[in-house]
């Protein structure tokens, strides 16, 4: 873990606390925070996740950030939506960590660090034939095309620099794009959640859905052959398995802040086979129940 040990008072302008004592964007209060957290993009999916809770003790909603806390199999748990994109992950991870590790009264970091277990459940597009529609894929390594953690001082301490070099060289990375970064999922959490029913893969987190993932609608692409190069890239016997938009910032910021984080996505489309599952919600619900069971074991 590479979290910052700064003990200075954090100015009001740098970390905003609402009048009700909640974190600025996600509107969760310190006393509502649980150690085990499931995050997802869709605010509506939070309601579905919480439908399996034994109890629902609180609920909050602000913009794309919808949170519900309660218990599952008698253990405290919460679900929180982060919306679409890595920029939102910067908000959610900073504020979750603040709830855990900042004293809201003194606005100073707590002396004892609190570690959160954060599992993102998402949907994704597959890039390899061995990850057909319906497959749950764990982002054992997340490759950030977004640049979010490049703005933080410790990015090289948590990134796989050799992977980054090999990847950029192989795919002929365009220097106009943000520099990619590669970060691992937490191994303890992957072991706890992942079983033989989940594929371990390398997941790209794109900065957008259309052009940044190689989709051509009405605008031509700057690098139309990028996806074909990505599909062929190999590192230590592994291939890039899927595209989504949040794993890299989640896992990278968790590593820097001293938390455990991972992403598991249900493949709802395969970009290579041009196959799609219009009834993907059932597969996501099954994945939610599996994660809830394993996270609270």
mmCIF file of C-alpha atoms in Angstrom:
data_model
loop_
_atom_site.group_PDB
_atom_site.id
_atom_site.type_symbol
_atom_site.label_atom_id
_atom_site.label_comp_id
_atom_site.label_asym_id
_atom_site.label_seq_id
_atom_site.Cartn_x
_atom_site.Cartn_y
_atom_site.Cartn_z
ATOM 1 C CA UNK A 1 0.000 0.000 0.000
ATOM 2 C CA UNK A 2 1.321 3.425 -0.936
ATOM 3 C CA UNK A 3 -1.064 5.822 0.791
ATOM 4 C CA UNK A 4 -0.032 9.374 1.667
ATOM 5 C CA UNK A 5 0.855 9.981 5.337
ATOM 6 C CA UNK A 6 0.392 13.777 5.244
ATOM 7 C CA UNK A 7 -1.078 14.947 8.578
ATOM 8 C CA UNK A 8 -1.769 18.595 7.720
ATOM 9 C CA UNK A 9 -5.213 20.161 7.973
ATOM 10 C CA UNK A 10 -7.032 19.854 4.656
ATOM 11 C CA UNK A 11 -8.469 23.229 3.529
ATOM 12 C CA UNK A 12 -12.224 23.583 3.079
ATOM 13 C CA UNK A 13 -11.765 24.293 -0.634
ATOM 14 C CA UNK A 14 -9.816 21.068 -1.243
ATOM 15 C CA UNK A 15 -12.220 18.623 0.416
ATOM 16 C CA UNK A 16 -15.767 19.951 0.664
ATOM 17 C CA UNK A 17 -18.080 18.749 3.431
ATOM 18 C CA UNK A 18 -21.807 19.408 3.117
ATOM 19 C CA UNK A 19 -23.778 21.155 5.875
ATOM 20 C CA UNK A 20 -25.277 17.817 6.920
ATOM 21 C CA UNK A 21 -21.793 16.364 7.487
ATOM 22 C CA UNK A 22 -21.677 14.287 4.302
ATOM 23 C CA UNK A 23 -19.039 14.117 1.560
ATOM 24 C CA UNK A 24 -19.675 16.743 -1.126
ATOM 25 C CA UNK A 25 -20.652 14.656 -4.171
ATOM 26 C CA UNK A 26 -21.701 11.245 -2.879
ATOM 27 C CA UNK A 27 -23.623 12.607 0.157
ATOM 28 C CA UNK A 28 -22.529 9.740 2.433
ATOM 29 C CA UNK A 29 -21.705 10.463 6.084
ATOM 30 C CA UNK A 30 -18.744 8.937 7.958
ATOM 31 C CA UNK A 31 -21.013 6.927 10.269
ATOM 32 C CA UNK A 32 -22.733 5.370 7.236
ATOM 33 C CA UNK A 33 -19.539 4.045 5.657
ATOM 34 C CA UNK A 34 -19.005 0.265 5.656
ATOM 35 C CA UNK A 35 -15.764 -1.631 5.089
ATOM 36 C CA UNK A 36 -17.268 -3.693 2.249
ATOM 37 C CA UNK A 37 -18.560 -1.660 -0.691
ATOM 38 C CA UNK A 38 -19.969 -2.614 -4.078
ATOM 39 C CA UNK A 39 -19.766 0.097 -6.712
ATOM 40 C CA UNK A 40 -21.386 0.213 -10.137
ATOM 41 C CA UNK A 41 -22.014 2.701 -12.906
ATOM 42 C CA UNK A 42 -25.794 2.709 -13.103
ATOM 43 C CA UNK A 43 -27.678 4.429 -10.237
ATOM 44 C CA UNK A 44 -30.591 2.088 -10.906
ATOM 45 C CA UNK A 45 -28.379 -0.942 -10.369
ATOM 46 C CA UNK A 46 -27.828 0.147 -6.763
ATOM 47 C CA UNK A 47 -31.520 -0.452 -6.109
ATOM 48 C CA UNK A 48 -31.206 -3.934 -7.615
ATOM 49 C CA UNK A 49 -28.121 -4.743 -5.532
ATOM 50 C CA UNK A 50 -29.780 -3.517 -2.340
ATOM 51 C CA UNK A 51 -32.875 -5.611 -3.049
ATOM 52 C CA UNK A 52 -30.806 -8.582 -1.836
ATOM 53 C CA UNK A 53 -29.813 -6.886 1.437
ATOM 54 C CA UNK A 54 -31.300 -8.171 4.704
ATOM 55 C CA UNK A 55 -31.825 -4.587 5.858
ATOM 56 C CA UNK A 56 -31.677 -1.153 4.205
ATOM 57 C CA UNK A 57 -30.595 1.390 6.821
ATOM 58 C CA UNK A 58 -29.993 4.518 4.732
ATOM 59 C CA UNK A 59 -30.288 5.810 1.177
ATOM 60 C CA UNK A 60 -28.944 8.893 -0.550
ATOM 61 C CA UNK A 61 -29.042 10.225 -4.085
ATOM 62 C CA UNK A 62 -27.230 13.124 -5.747
ATOM 63 C CA UNK A 63 -26.703 13.370 -9.505
ATOM 64 C CA UNK A 64 -25.298 10.021 -10.659
ATOM 65 C CA UNK A 65 -24.262 9.043 -7.126
ATOM 66 C CA UNK A 66 -26.875 6.764 -5.546
ATOM 67 C CA UNK A 67 -26.029 4.976 -2.304
ATOM 68 C CA UNK A 68 -27.815 2.438 -0.110
ATOM 69 C CA UNK A 69 -26.386 0.935 3.063
ATOM 70 C CA UNK A 70 -27.571 -2.002 5.124
ATOM 71 C CA UNK A 71 -26.647 -5.581 5.940
ATOM 72 C CA UNK A 72 -26.235 -8.781 3.952
ATOM 73 C CA UNK A 73 -26.128 -12.091 5.820
ATOM 74 C CA UNK A 74 -25.914 -9.957 8.956
ATOM 75 C CA UNK A 75 -22.806 -8.049 7.846
ATOM 76 C CA UNK A 76 -22.665 -4.287 7.090
ATOM 77 C CA UNK A 77 -22.435 -3.463 3.396
ATOM 78 C CA UNK A 78 -23.223 -0.616 1.030
ATOM 79 C CA UNK A 79 -23.746 -0.130 -2.697
ATOM 80 C CA UNK A 80 -22.824 3.093 -4.474
ATOM 81 C CA UNK A 81 -23.087 4.179 -8.106
ATOM 82 C CA UNK A 82 -20.275 6.164 -9.704
ATOM 83 C CA UNK A 83 -21.786 6.987 -13.080
ATOM 84 C CA UNK A 84 -19.884 6.587 -16.329
ATOM 85 C CA UNK A 85 -16.184 7.278 -16.754
ATOM 86 C CA UNK A 86 -12.859 7.401 -14.904
ATOM 87 C CA UNK A 87 -13.265 11.068 -13.930
ATOM 88 C CA UNK A 88 -16.169 10.056 -11.677
ATOM 89 C CA UNK A 89 -13.966 7.408 -10.057
ATOM 90 C CA UNK A 90 -11.562 10.166 -9.006
ATOM 91 C CA UNK A 91 -14.488 11.743 -7.127
ATOM 92 C CA UNK A 92 -15.849 8.549 -5.583
ATOM 93 C CA UNK A 93 -12.488 7.146 -4.458
ATOM 94 C CA UNK A 94 -11.342 10.449 -2.960
ATOM 95 C CA UNK A 95 -14.576 10.880 -1.024
ATOM 96 C CA UNK A 96 -14.822 7.261 0.153
ATOM 97 C CA UNK A 97 -11.236 7.480 1.400
ATOM 98 C CA UNK A 98 -12.051 10.812 3.053
ATOM 99 C CA UNK A 99 -14.962 9.227 4.907
ATOM 100 C CA UNK A 100 -12.644 6.466 6.110
ATOM 101 C CA UNK A 101 -9.475 8.398 6.865
ATOM 102 C CA UNK A 102 -10.259 12.068 7.475
ATOM 103 C CA UNK A 103 -11.635 13.405 10.752
ATOM 104 C CA UNK A 104 -14.464 15.630 9.511
ATOM 105 C CA UNK A 105 -14.346 17.757 12.677
ATOM 106 C CA UNK A 106 -10.641 18.650 12.553
ATOM 107 C CA UNK A 107 -10.235 18.134 8.775
ATOM 108 C CA UNK A 108 -7.010 16.201 9.414
ATOM 109 C CA UNK A 109 -6.098 12.602 8.421
ATOM 110 C CA UNK A 110 -6.819 10.045 11.125
ATOM 111 C CA UNK A 111 -3.821 8.515 12.881
ATOM 112 C CA UNK A 112 -5.022 4.957 12.196
ATOM 113 C CA UNK A 113 -5.617 4.050 8.559
ATOM 114 C CA UNK A 114 -8.889 2.302 7.662
ATOM 115 C CA UNK A 115 -8.826 -0.028 4.660
ATOM 116 C CA UNK A 116 -11.903 -0.471 2.481
ATOM 117 C CA UNK A 117 -12.775 -3.458 0.279
ATOM 118 C CA UNK A 118 -14.285 -2.127 -2.953
ATOM 119 C CA UNK A 119 -15.654 -4.356 -5.706
ATOM 120 C CA UNK A 120 -16.895 -2.834 -8.922
ATOM 121 C CA UNK A 121 -19.530 -4.851 -10.800
ATOM 122 C CA UNK A 122 -19.849 -3.703 -14.377
ATOM 123 C CA UNK A 123 -20.601 -4.592 -17.970
ATOM 124 C CA UNK A 124 -18.049 -4.770 -20.718
ATOM 125 C CA UNK A 125 -17.241 -5.568 -24.332
ATOM 126 C CA UNK A 126 -15.033 -8.592 -24.977
ATOM 127 C CA UNK A 127 -11.979 -8.485 -27.264
ATOM 128 C CA UNK A 128 -11.028 -12.173 -27.347
ATOM 129 C CA UNK A 129 -12.946 -15.231 -28.624
ATOM 130 C CA UNK A 130 -12.415 -17.066 -25.300
ATOM 131 C CA UNK A 131 -14.481 -14.467 -23.424
ATOM 132 C CA UNK A 132 -17.918 -14.996 -24.991
ATOM 133 C CA UNK A 133 -21.018 -13.051 -24.031
ATOM 134 C CA UNK A 134 -22.069 -13.828 -20.455
ATOM 135 C CA UNK A 135 -18.540 -14.484 -19.155
ATOM 136 C CA UNK A 136 -17.529 -12.704 -15.908
ATOM 137 C CA UNK A 137 -14.047 -11.196 -16.359
ATOM 138 C CA UNK A 138 -11.867 -9.942 -13.496
ATOM 139 C CA UNK A 139 -9.557 -7.058 -14.378
ATOM 140 C CA UNK A 140 -6.408 -8.601 -12.904
ATOM 141 C CA UNK A 141 -4.601 -5.765 -14.641
ATOM 142 C CA UNK A 142 -6.394 -2.587 -15.681
ATOM 143 C CA UNK A 143 -4.928 -0.453 -18.449
ATOM 144 C CA UNK A 144 -5.923 3.183 -18.129
ATOM 145 C CA UNK A 145 -6.350 5.173 -21.325
ATOM 146 C CA UNK A 146 -7.796 8.010 -19.213
ATOM 147 C CA UNK A 147 -4.725 9.513 -17.563
ATOM 148 C CA UNK A 148 -6.416 10.038 -14.164
ATOM 149 C CA UNK A 149 -3.689 8.681 -11.899
ATOM 150 C CA UNK A 150 -1.006 10.429 -13.962
ATOM 151 C CA UNK A 151 -2.025 13.579 -12.080
ATOM 152 C CA UNK A 152 -0.884 12.047 -8.755
ATOM 153 C CA UNK A 153 2.688 11.935 -7.535
ATOM 154 C CA UNK A 154 2.847 8.230 -6.688
ATOM 155 C CA UNK A 155 1.612 6.800 -9.985
ATOM 156 C CA UNK A 156 4.937 5.099 -10.778
ATOM 157 C CA UNK A 157 4.923 3.343 -7.392
ATOM 158 C CA UNK A 158 1.711 1.479 -8.187
ATOM 159 C CA UNK A 159 1.988 1.049 -11.979
ATOM 160 C CA UNK A 160 3.435 -1.861 -13.956
ATOM 161 C CA UNK A 161 5.998 0.201 -15.848
ATOM 162 C CA UNK A 162 7.351 -2.702 -17.899
ATOM 163 C CA UNK A 163 3.855 -3.567 -19.146
ATOM 164 C CA UNK A 164 3.316 0.095 -20.061
ATOM 165 C CA UNK A 165 6.528 0.245 -22.109
ATOM 166 C CA UNK A 166 5.842 -3.008 -23.953
ATOM 167 C CA UNK A 167 2.235 -2.056 -24.659
ATOM 168 C CA UNK A 168 3.012 1.414 -26.015
ATOM 169 C CA UNK A 169 5.736 0.028 -28.238
ATOM 170 C CA UNK A 170 3.624 -2.810 -29.628
ATOM 171 C CA UNK A 171 0.470 -0.820 -30.407
ATOM 172 C CA UNK A 172 2.437 2.242 -31.642
ATOM 173 C CA UNK A 173 0.788 4.497 -29.094
ATOM 174 C CA UNK A 174 -0.211 7.920 -30.406
ATOM 175 C CA UNK A 175 1.644 10.593 -28.416
ATOM 176 C CA UNK A 176 -1.437 12.847 -28.582
ATOM 177 C CA UNK A 177 -3.332 10.381 -26.364
ATOM 178 C CA UNK A 178 -2.964 10.333 -22.567
ATOM 179 C CA UNK A 179 -0.087 8.106 -21.444
ATOM 180 C CA UNK A 180 -1.479 4.675 -20.516
ATOM 181 C CA UNK A 181 -0.959 3.305 -17.023
ATOM 182 C CA UNK A 182 -1.304 -0.287 -15.825
ATOM 183 C CA UNK A 183 -2.418 -1.205 -12.301
ATOM 184 C CA UNK A 184 -3.188 -4.515 -10.606
ATOM 185 C CA UNK A 185 -6.339 -5.535 -8.812
ATOM 186 C CA UNK A 186 -5.873 -6.345 -5.139
ATOM 187 C CA UNK A 187 -4.741 -10.016 -5.025
ATOM 188 C CA UNK A 188 -6.471 -10.786 -1.707
ATOM 189 C CA UNK A 189 -9.774 -9.479 -3.032
ATOM 190 C CA UNK A 190 -9.371 -11.295 -6.365
ATOM 191 C CA UNK A 191 -8.766 -14.543 -4.476
ATOM 192 C CA UNK A 192 -11.833 -13.939 -2.301
ATOM 193 C CA UNK A 193 -14.205 -13.077 -5.150
ATOM 194 C CA UNK A 194 -12.764 -14.982 -8.087
ATOM 195 C CA UNK A 195 -13.267 -18.720 -8.584
ATOM 196 C CA UNK A 196 -13.095 -21.028 -11.589
ATOM 197 C CA UNK A 197 -16.278 -19.405 -12.899
ATOM 198 C CA UNK A 198 -14.485 -16.099 -13.579
ATOM 199 C CA UNK A 199 -11.805 -15.349 -16.192
ATOM 200 C CA UNK A 200 -8.745 -13.298 -15.170
ATOM 201 C CA UNK A 201 -7.880 -10.818 -17.845
ATOM 202 C CA UNK A 202 -6.284 -7.542 -18.808
ATOM 203 C CA UNK A 203 -8.968 -4.856 -19.016
ATOM 204 C CA UNK A 204 -8.729 -1.538 -20.852
ATOM 205 C CA UNK A 205 -10.447 1.444 -19.229
ATOM 206 C CA UNK A 206 -11.255 3.863 -22.027
ATOM 207 C CA UNK A 207 -11.918 7.568 -21.624
ATOM 208 C CA UNK A 208 -15.075 7.362 -23.765
ATOM 209 C CA UNK A 209 -17.502 4.882 -25.324
ATOM 210 C CA UNK A 210 -17.337 5.612 -29.037
ATOM 211 C CA UNK A 211 -14.112 6.901 -30.610
ATOM 212 C CA UNK A 212 -11.925 6.060 -27.588
ATOM 213 C CA UNK A 213 -13.028 2.420 -27.901
ATOM 214 C CA UNK A 214 -12.581 2.332 -31.663
ATOM 215 C CA UNK A 215 -16.237 2.825 -32.644
ATOM 216 C CA UNK A 216 -16.724 4.816 -35.835
ATOM 217 C CA UNK A 217 -20.132 6.495 -36.104
ATOM 218 C CA UNK A 218 -19.881 9.796 -38.011
ATOM 219 C CA UNK A 219 -16.361 10.864 -37.092
ATOM 220 C CA UNK A 220 -13.271 9.166 -38.499
ATOM 221 C CA UNK A 221 -10.821 7.667 -36.010
ATOM 222 C CA UNK A 222 -7.311 8.979 -35.452
ATOM 223 C CA UNK A 223 -6.051 5.389 -35.037
ATOM 224 C CA UNK A 224 -8.469 3.071 -36.905
ATOM 225 C CA UNK A 225 -6.126 0.055 -36.542
ATOM 226 C CA UNK A 226 -5.561 0.446 -32.800
ATOM 227 C CA UNK A 227 -8.045 -2.232 -31.727
ATOM 228 C CA UNK A 228 -6.572 -4.826 -34.079
ATOM 229 C CA UNK A 229 -3.133 -4.172 -32.555
ATOM 230 C CA UNK A 230 -4.571 -4.333 -29.033
ATOM 231 C CA UNK A 231 -6.171 -7.726 -29.743
ATOM 232 C CA UNK A 232 -2.785 -9.132 -30.780
ATOM 233 C CA UNK A 233 -0.804 -7.768 -27.811
ATOM 234 C CA UNK A 234 0.508 -10.378 -25.365
ATOM 235 C CA UNK A 235 2.250 -9.907 -22.030
ATOM 236 C CA UNK A 236 3.477 -12.777 -19.825
ATOM 237 C CA UNK A 237 1.162 -15.143 -21.665
ATOM 238 C CA UNK A 238 -1.927 -12.981 -21.183
ATOM 239 C CA UNK A 239 -4.023 -10.966 -23.615
ATOM 240 C CA UNK A 240 -6.228 -7.910 -23.346
ATOM 241 C CA UNK A 241 -9.679 -9.347 -22.808
ATOM 242 C CA UNK A 242 -12.147 -6.470 -22.647
ATOM 243 C CA UNK A 243 -12.981 -2.782 -22.700
ATOM 244 C CA UNK A 244 -14.791 -0.751 -20.050
ATOM 245 C CA UNK A 245 -14.356 2.722 -18.552
ATOM 246 C CA UNK A 246 -13.585 2.703 -14.815
ATOM 247 C CA UNK A 247 -11.320 -0.125 -13.574
ATOM 248 C CA UNK A 248 -7.963 1.588 -13.979
ATOM 249 C CA UNK A 249 -8.785 4.678 -11.929
ATOM 250 C CA UNK A 250 -10.512 2.543 -9.285
ATOM 251 C CA UNK A 251 -7.612 0.142 -8.848
ATOM 252 C CA UNK A 252 -4.908 2.767 -9.228
ATOM 253 C CA UNK A 253 -6.356 5.177 -6.683
ATOM 254 C CA UNK A 254 -7.094 2.320 -4.290
ATOM 255 C CA UNK A 255 -3.447 1.283 -4.400
ATOM 256 C CA UNK A 256 -2.253 4.830 -3.731
ATOM 257 C CA UNK A 257 -4.791 5.412 -0.948
ATOM 258 C CA UNK A 258 -4.283 2.075 0.800
ATOM 259 C CA UNK A 259 -7.522 0.268 -0.090
ATOM 260 C CA UNK A 260 -8.361 -3.046 -1.753
ATOM 261 C CA UNK A 261 -10.186 -2.803 -5.070
ATOM 262 C CA UNK A 262 -11.061 -4.945 -8.051
ATOM 263 C CA UNK A 263 -13.489 -5.017 -10.965
ATOM 264 C CA UNK A 264 -15.480 -7.924 -12.357
ATOM 265 C CA UNK A 265 -17.513 -7.320 -15.498
ATOM 266 C CA UNK A 266 -20.142 -9.368 -17.261
ATOM 267 C CA UNK A 267 -19.352 -9.479 -20.970
ATOM 268 C CA UNK A 268 -22.462 -8.197 -22.742
ATOM 269 C CA UNK A 269 -20.964 -7.886 -26.228
ATOM 270 C CA UNK A 270 -17.999 -9.357 -28.074
ATOM 271 C CA UNK A 271 -16.362 -6.830 -30.371
ATOM 272 C CA UNK A 272 -14.514 -9.533 -32.333
ATOM 273 C CA UNK A 273 -17.498 -11.833 -32.898
ATOM 274 C CA UNK A 274 -19.864 -8.817 -33.181
ATOM 275 C CA UNK A 275 -22.162 -10.660 -30.774
ATOM 276 C CA UNK A 276 -24.349 -8.975 -28.170
ATOM 277 C CA UNK A 277 -26.637 -10.145 -25.371
ATOM 278 C CA UNK A 278 -29.756 -7.936 -25.207
ATOM 279 C CA UNK A 279 -30.852 -9.752 -22.027
ATOM 280 C CA UNK A 280 -27.654 -9.051 -20.121
ATOM 281 C CA UNK A 281 -29.471 -7.883 -16.972
ATOM 282 C CA UNK A 282 -30.079 -11.470 -15.835
ATOM 283 C CA UNK A 283 -26.354 -12.245 -16.080
ATOM 284 C CA UNK A 284 -25.537 -9.093 -14.081
ATOM 285 C CA UNK A 285 -28.045 -10.035 -11.370
ATOM 286 C CA UNK A 286 -26.453 -13.482 -11.061
ATOM 287 C CA UNK A 287 -23.030 -11.836 -10.786
ATOM 288 C CA UNK A 288 -24.291 -9.459 -8.074
ATOM 289 C CA UNK A 289 -25.551 -12.340 -5.934
ATOM 290 C CA UNK A 290 -22.252 -14.183 -6.376
ATOM 291 C CA UNK A 291 -20.188 -11.161 -5.352
ATOM 292 C CA UNK A 292 -22.408 -10.430 -2.343
ATOM 293 C CA UNK A 293 -22.075 -14.011 -1.112
ATOM 294 C CA UNK A 294 -18.286 -14.143 -1.525
ATOM 295 C CA UNK A 295 -17.538 -10.648 -0.228
ATOM 296 C CA UNK A 296 -19.383 -11.312 3.049
ATOM 297 C CA UNK A 297 -18.151 -14.868 3.649
#
